[in-house]
PDB file of N, CA and C in Angstrom:
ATOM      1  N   UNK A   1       5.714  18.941 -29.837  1.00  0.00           N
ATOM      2  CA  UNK A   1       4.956  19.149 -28.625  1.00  0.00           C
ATOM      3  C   UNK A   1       5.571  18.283 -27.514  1.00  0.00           C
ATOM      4  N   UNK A   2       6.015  18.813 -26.285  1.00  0.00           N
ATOM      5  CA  UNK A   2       6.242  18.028 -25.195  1.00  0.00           C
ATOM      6  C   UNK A   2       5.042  17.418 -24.377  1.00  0.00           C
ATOM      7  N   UNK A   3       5.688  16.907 -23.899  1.00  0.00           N
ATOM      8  CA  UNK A   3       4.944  15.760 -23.000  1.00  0.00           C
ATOM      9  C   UNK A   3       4.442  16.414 -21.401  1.00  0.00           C
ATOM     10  N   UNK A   4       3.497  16.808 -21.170  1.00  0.00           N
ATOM     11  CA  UNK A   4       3.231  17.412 -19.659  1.00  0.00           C
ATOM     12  C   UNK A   4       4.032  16.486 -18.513  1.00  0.00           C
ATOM     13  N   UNK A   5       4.566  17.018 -17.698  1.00  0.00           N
ATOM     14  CA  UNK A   5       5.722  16.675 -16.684  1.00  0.00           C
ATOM     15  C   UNK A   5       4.355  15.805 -15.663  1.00  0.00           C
ATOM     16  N   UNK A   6       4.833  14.883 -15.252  1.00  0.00           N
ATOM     17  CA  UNK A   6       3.736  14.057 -14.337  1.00  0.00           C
ATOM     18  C   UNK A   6       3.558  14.194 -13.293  1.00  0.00           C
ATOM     19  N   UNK A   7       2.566  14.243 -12.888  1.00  0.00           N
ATOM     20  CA  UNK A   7       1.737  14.887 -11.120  1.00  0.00           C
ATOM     21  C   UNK A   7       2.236  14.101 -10.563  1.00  0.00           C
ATOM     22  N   UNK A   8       2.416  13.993  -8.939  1.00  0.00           N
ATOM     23  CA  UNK A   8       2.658  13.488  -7.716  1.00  0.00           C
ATOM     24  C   UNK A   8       2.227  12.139  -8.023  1.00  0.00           C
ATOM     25  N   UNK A   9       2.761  10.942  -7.231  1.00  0.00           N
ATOM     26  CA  UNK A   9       1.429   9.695  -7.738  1.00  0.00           C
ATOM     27  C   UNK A   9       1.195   9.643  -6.828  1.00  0.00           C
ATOM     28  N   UNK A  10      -0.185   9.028  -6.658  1.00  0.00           N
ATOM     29  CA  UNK A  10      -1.078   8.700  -5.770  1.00  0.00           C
ATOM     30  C   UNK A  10      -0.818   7.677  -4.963  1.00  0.00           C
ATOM     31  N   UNK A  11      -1.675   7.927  -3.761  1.00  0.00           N
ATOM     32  CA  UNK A  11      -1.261   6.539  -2.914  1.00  0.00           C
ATOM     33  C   UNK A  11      -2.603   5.688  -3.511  1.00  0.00           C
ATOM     34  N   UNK A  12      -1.024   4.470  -2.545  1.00  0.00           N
ATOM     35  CA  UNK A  12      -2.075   2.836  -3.038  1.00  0.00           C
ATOM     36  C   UNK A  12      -2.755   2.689  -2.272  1.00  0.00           C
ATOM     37  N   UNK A  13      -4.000   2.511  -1.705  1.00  0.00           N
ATOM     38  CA  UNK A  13      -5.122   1.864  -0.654  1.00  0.00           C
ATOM     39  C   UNK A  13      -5.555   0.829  -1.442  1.00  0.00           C
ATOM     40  N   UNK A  14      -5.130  -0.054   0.190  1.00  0.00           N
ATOM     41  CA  UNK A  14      -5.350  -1.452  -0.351  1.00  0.00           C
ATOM     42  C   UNK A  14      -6.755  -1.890   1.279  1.00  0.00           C
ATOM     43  N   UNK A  15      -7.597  -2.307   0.978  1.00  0.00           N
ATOM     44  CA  UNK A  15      -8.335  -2.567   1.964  1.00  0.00           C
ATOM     45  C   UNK A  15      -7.927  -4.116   1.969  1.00  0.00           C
ATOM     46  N   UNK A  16      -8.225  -4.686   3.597  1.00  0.00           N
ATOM     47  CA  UNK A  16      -8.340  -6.362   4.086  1.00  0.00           C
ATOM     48  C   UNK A  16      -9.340  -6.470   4.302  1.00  0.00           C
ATOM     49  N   UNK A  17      -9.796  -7.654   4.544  1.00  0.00           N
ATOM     50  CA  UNK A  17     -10.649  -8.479   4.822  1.00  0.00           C
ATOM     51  C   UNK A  17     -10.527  -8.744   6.224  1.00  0.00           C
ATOM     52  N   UNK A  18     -11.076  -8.742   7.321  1.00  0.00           N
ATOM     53  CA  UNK A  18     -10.968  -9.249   8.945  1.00  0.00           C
ATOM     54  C   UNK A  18     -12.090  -9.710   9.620  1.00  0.00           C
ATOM     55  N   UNK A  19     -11.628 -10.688   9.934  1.00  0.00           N
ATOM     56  CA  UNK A  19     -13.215 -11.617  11.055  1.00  0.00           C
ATOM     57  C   UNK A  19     -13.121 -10.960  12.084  1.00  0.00           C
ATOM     58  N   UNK A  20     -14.351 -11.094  12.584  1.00  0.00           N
ATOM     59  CA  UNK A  20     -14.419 -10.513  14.405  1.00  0.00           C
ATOM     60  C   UNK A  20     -13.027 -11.256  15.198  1.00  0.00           C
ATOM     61  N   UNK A  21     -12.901 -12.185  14.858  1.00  0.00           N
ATOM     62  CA  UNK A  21     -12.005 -12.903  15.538  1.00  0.00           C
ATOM     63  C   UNK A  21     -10.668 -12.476  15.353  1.00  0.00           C
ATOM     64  N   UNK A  22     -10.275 -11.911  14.148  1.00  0.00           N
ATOM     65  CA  UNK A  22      -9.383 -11.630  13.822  1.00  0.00           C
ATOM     66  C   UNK A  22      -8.979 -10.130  14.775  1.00  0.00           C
ATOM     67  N   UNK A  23      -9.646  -9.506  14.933  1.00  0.00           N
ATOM     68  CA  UNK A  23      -9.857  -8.265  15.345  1.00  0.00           C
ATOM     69  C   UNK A  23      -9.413  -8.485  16.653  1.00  0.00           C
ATOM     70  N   UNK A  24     -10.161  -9.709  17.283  1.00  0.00           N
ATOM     71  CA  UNK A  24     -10.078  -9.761  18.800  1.00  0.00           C
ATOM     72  C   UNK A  24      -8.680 -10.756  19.225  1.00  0.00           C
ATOM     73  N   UNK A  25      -8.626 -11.139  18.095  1.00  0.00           N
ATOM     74  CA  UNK A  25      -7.047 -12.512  19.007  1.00  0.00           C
ATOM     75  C   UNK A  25      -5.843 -11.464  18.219  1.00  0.00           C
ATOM     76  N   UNK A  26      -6.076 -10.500  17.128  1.00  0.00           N
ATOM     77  CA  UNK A  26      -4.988 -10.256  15.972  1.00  0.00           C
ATOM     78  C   UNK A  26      -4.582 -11.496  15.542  1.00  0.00           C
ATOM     79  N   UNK A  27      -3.825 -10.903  14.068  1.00  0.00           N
ATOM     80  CA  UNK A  27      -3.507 -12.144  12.839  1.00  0.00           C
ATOM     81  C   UNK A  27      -2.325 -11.969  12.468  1.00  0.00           C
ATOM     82  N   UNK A  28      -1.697 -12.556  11.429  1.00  0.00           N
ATOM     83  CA  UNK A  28      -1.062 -12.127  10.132  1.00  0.00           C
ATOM     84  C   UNK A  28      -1.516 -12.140   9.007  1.00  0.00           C
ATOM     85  N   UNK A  29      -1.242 -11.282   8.256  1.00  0.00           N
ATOM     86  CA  UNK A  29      -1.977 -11.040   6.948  1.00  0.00           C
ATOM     87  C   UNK A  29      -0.994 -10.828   5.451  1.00  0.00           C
ATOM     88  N   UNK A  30      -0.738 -11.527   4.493  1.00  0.00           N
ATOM     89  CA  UNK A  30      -0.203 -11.203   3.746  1.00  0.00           C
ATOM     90  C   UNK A  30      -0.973 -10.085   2.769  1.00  0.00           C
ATOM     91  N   UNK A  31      -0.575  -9.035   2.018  1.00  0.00           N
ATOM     92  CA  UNK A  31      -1.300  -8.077   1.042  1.00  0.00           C
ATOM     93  C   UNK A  31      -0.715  -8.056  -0.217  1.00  0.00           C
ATOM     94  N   UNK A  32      -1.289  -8.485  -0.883  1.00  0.00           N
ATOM     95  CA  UNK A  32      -0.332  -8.038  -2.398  1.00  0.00           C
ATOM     96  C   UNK A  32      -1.382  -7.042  -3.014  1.00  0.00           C
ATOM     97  N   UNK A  33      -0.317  -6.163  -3.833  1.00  0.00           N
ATOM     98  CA  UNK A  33      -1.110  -4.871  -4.099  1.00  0.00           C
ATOM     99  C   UNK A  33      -0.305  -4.811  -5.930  1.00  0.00           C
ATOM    100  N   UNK A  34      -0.808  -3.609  -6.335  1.00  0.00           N
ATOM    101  CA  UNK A  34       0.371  -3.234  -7.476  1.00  0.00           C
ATOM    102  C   UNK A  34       0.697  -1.695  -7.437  1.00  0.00           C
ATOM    103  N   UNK A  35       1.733  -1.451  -7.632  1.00  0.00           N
ATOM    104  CA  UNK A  35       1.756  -0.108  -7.456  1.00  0.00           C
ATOM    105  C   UNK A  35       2.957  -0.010  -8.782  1.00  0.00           C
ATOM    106  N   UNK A  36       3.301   1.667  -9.266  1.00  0.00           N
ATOM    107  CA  UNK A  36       3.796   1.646 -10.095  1.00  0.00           C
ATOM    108  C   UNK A  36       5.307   2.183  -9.972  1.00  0.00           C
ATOM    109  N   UNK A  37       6.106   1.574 -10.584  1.00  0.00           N
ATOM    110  CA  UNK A  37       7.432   1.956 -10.543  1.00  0.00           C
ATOM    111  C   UNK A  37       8.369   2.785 -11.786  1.00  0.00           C
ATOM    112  N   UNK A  38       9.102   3.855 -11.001  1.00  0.00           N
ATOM    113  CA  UNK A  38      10.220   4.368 -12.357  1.00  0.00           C
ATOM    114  C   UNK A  38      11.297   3.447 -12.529  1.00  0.00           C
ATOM    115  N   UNK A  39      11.592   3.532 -14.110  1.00  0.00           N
ATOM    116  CA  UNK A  39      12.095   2.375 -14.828  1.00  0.00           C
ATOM    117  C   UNK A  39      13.590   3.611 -14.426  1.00  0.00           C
ATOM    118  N   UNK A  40      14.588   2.263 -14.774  1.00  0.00           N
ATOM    119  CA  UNK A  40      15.990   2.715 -15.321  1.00  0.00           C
ATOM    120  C   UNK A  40      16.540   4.238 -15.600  1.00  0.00           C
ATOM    121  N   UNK A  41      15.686   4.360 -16.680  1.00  0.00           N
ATOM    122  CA  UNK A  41      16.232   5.573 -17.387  1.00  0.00           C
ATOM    123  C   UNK A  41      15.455   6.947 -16.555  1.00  0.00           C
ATOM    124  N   UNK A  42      14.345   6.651 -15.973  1.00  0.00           N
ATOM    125  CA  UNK A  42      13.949   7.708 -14.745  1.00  0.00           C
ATOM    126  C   UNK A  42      13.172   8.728 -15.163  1.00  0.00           C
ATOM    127  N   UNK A  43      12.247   8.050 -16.320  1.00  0.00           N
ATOM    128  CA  UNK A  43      11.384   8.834 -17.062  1.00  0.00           C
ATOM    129  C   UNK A  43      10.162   7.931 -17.034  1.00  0.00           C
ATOM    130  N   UNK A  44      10.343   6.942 -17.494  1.00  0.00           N
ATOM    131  CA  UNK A  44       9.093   6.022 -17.735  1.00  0.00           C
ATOM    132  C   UNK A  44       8.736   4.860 -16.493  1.00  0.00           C
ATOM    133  N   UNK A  45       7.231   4.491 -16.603  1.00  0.00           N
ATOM    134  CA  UNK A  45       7.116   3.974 -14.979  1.00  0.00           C
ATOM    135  C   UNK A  45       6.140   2.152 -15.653  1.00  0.00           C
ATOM    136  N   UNK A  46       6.136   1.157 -14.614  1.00  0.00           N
ATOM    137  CA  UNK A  46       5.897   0.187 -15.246  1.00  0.00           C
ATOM    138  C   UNK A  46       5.166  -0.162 -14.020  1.00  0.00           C
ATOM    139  N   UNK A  47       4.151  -1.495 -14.116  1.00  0.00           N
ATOM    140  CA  UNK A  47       3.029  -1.696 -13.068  1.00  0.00           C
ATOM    141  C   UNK A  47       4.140  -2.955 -12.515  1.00  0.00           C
ATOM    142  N   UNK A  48       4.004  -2.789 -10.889  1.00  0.00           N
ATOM    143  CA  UNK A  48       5.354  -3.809 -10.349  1.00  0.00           C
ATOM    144  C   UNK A  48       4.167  -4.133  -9.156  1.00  0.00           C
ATOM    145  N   UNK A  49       3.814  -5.420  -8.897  1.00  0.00           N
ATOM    146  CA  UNK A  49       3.351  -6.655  -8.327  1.00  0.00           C
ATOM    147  C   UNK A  49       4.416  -6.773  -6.782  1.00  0.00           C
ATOM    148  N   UNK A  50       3.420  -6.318  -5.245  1.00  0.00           N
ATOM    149  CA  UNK A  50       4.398  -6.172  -4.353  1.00  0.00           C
ATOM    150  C   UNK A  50       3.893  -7.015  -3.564  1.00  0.00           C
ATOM    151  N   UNK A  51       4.188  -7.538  -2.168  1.00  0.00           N
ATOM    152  CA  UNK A  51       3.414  -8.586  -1.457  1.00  0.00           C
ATOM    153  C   UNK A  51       4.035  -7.805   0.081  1.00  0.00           C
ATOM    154  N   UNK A  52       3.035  -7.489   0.853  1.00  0.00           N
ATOM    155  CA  UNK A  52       3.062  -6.858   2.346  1.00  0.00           C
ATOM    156  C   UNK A  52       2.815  -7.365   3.021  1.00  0.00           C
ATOM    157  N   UNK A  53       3.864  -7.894   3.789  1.00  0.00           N
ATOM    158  CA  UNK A  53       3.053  -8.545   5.465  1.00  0.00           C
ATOM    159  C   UNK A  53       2.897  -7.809   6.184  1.00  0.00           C
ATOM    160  N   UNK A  54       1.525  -7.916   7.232  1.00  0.00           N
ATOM    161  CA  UNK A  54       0.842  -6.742   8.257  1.00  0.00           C
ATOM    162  C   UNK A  54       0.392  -7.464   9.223  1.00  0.00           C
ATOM    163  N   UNK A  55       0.453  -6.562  10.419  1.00  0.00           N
ATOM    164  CA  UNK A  55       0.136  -7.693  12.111  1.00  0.00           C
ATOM    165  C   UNK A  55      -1.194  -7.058  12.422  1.00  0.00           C
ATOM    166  N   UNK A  56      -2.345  -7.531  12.403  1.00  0.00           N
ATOM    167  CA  UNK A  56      -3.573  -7.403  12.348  1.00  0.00           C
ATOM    168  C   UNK A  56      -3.065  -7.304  14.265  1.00  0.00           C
ATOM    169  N   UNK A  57      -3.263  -5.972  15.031  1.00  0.00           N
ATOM    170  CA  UNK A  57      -3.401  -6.525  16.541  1.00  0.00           C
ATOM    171  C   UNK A  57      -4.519  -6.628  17.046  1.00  0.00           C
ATOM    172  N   UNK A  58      -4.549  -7.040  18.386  1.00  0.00           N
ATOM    173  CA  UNK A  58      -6.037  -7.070  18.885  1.00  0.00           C
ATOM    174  C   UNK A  58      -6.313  -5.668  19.274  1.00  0.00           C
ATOM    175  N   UNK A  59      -7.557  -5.534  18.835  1.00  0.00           N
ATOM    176  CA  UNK A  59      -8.509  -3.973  18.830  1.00  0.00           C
ATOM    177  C   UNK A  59      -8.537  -3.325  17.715  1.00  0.00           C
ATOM    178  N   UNK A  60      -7.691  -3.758  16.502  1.00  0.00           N
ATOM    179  CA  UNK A  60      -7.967  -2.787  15.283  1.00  0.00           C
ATOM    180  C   UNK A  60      -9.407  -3.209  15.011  1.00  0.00           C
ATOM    181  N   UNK A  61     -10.041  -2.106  14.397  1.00  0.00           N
ATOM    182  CA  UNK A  61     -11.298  -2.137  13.614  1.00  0.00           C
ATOM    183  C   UNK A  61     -11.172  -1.672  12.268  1.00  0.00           C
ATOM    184  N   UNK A  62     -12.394  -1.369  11.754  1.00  0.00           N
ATOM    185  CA  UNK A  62     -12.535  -0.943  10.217  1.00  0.00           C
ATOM    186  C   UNK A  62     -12.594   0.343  10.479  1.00  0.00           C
ATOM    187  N   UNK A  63     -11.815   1.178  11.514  1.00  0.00           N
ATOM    188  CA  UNK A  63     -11.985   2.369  11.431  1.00  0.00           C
ATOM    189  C   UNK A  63     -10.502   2.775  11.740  1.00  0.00           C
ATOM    190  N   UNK A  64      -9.339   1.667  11.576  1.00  0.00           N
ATOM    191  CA  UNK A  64      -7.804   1.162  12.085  1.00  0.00           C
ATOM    192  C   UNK A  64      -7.434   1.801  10.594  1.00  0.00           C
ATOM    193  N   UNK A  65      -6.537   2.240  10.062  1.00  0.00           N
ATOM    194  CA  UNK A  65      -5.533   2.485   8.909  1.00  0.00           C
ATOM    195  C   UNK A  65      -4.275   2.721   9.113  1.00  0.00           C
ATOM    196  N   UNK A  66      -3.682   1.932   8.336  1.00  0.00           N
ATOM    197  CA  UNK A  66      -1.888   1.585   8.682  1.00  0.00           C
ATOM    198  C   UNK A  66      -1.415   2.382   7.425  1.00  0.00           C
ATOM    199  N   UNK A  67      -0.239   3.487   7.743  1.00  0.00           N
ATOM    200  CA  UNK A  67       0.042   3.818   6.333  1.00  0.00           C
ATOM    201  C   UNK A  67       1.840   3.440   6.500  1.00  0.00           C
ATOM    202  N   UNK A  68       2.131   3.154   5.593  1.00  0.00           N
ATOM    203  CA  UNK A  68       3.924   2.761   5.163  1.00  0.00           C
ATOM    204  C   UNK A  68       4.197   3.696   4.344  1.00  0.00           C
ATOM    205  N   UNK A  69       5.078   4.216   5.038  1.00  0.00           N
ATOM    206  CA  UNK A  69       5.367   5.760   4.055  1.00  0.00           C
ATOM    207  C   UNK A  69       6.267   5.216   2.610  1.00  0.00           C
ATOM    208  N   UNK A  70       6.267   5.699   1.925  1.00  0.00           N
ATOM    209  CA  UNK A  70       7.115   5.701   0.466  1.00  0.00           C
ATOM    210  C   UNK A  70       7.230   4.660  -0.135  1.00  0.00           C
ATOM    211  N   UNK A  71       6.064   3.508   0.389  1.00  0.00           N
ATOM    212  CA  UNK A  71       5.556   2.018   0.007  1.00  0.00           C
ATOM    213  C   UNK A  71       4.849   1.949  -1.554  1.00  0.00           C
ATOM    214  N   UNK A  72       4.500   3.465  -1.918  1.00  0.00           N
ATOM    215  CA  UNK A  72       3.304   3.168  -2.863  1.00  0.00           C
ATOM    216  C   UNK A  72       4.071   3.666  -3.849  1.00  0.00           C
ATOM    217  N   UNK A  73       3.108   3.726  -5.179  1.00  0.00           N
ATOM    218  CA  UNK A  73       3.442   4.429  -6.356  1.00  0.00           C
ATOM    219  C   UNK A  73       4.567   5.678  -6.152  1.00  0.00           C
ATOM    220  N   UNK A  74       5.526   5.458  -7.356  1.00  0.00           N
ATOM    221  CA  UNK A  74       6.266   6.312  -7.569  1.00  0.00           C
ATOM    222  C   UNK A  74       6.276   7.206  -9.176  1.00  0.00           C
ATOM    223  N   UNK A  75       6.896   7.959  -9.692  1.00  0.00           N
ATOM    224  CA  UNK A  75       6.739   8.741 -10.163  1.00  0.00           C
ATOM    225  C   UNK A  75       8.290   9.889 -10.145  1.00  0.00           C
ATOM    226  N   UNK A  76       8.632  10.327 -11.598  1.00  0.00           N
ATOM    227  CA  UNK A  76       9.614  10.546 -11.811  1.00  0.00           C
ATOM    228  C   UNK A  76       9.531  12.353 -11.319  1.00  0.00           C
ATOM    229  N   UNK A  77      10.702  12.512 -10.214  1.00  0.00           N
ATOM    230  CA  UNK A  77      10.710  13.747  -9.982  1.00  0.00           C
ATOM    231  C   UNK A  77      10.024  14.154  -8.678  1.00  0.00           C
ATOM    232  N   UNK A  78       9.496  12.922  -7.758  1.00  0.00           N
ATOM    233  CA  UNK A  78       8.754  13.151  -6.896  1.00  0.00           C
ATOM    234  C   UNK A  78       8.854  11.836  -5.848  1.00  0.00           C
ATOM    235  N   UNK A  79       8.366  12.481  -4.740  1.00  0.00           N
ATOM    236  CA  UNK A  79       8.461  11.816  -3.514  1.00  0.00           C
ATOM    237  C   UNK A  79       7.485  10.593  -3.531  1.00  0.00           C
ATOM    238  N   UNK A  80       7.690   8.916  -3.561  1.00  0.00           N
ATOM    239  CA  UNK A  80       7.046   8.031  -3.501  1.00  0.00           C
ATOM    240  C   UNK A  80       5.873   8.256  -2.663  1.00  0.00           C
ATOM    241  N   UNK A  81       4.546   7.860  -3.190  1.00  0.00           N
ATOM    242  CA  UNK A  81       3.693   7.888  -2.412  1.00  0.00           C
ATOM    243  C   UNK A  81       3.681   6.910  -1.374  1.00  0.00           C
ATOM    244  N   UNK A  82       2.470   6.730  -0.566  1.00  0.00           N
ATOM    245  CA  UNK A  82       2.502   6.230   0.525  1.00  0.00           C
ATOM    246  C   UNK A  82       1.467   4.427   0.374  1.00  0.00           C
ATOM    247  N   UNK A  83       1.337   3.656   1.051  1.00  0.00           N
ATOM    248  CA  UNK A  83       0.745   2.278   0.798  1.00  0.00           C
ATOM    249  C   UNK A  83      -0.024   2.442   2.111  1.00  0.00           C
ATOM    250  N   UNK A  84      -1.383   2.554   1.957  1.00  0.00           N
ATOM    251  CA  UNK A  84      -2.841   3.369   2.968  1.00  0.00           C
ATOM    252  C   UNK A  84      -3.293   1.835   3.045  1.00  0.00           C
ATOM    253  N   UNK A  85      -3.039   0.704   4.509  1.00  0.00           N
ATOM    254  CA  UNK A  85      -3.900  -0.208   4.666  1.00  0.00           C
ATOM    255  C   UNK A  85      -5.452  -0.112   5.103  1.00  0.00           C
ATOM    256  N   UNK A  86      -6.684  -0.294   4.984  1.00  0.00           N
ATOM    257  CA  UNK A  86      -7.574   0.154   5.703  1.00  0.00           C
ATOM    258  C   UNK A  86      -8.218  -1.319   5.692  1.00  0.00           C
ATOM    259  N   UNK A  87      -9.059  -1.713   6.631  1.00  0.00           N
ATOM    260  CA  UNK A  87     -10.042  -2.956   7.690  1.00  0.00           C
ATOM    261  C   UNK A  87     -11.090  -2.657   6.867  1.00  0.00           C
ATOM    262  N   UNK A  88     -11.703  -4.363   6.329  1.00  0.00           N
ATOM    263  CA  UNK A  88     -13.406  -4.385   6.388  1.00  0.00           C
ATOM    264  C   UNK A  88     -13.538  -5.446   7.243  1.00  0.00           C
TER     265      UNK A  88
END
């Protein structure tokens, strides 16, 4: 029996944390997330530990989402997903 060929992967959404203040002066923000990676041989995928710096500006809200294209989970045979920042 073979092995079913693996779906698209999903994106990573990673939500922050932001003070009013933060919102109103902007910040820097480091993000560490995990997302998953294809190994070597380009079949098998392993959980890989990433760290994102992001410029909080003045006026984002919790209604602000930053996406980094081809940042997120990958997956053999397919286009890296995307790394979806979103504000609380």
């Amino acid at each position: 029996m073979s092995q079913p060929k693996a779906g698209a992967p999903c994106d990573v959404v990673v939500t922050v944390n932001c003070t009013l203040e933060e919102f109103y002066n902007g910040s820097i923000k480091q993000v560490e997330y995990q997302r998953e990676v294809v190994q070597h041989d380009a079949k098998t995928c392993a959980s890989e530990c990433k760290v994102q710096q992001i410029e909080v500006k003045p006026g984002y809200s919790e209604s602000t989402e930053l996406v980094f294209k081809k940042m997120g989970n990958q997956s053999a045979g397919h286009i890296n997903a995307n790394l979806v920042i979103k504000f609380r």
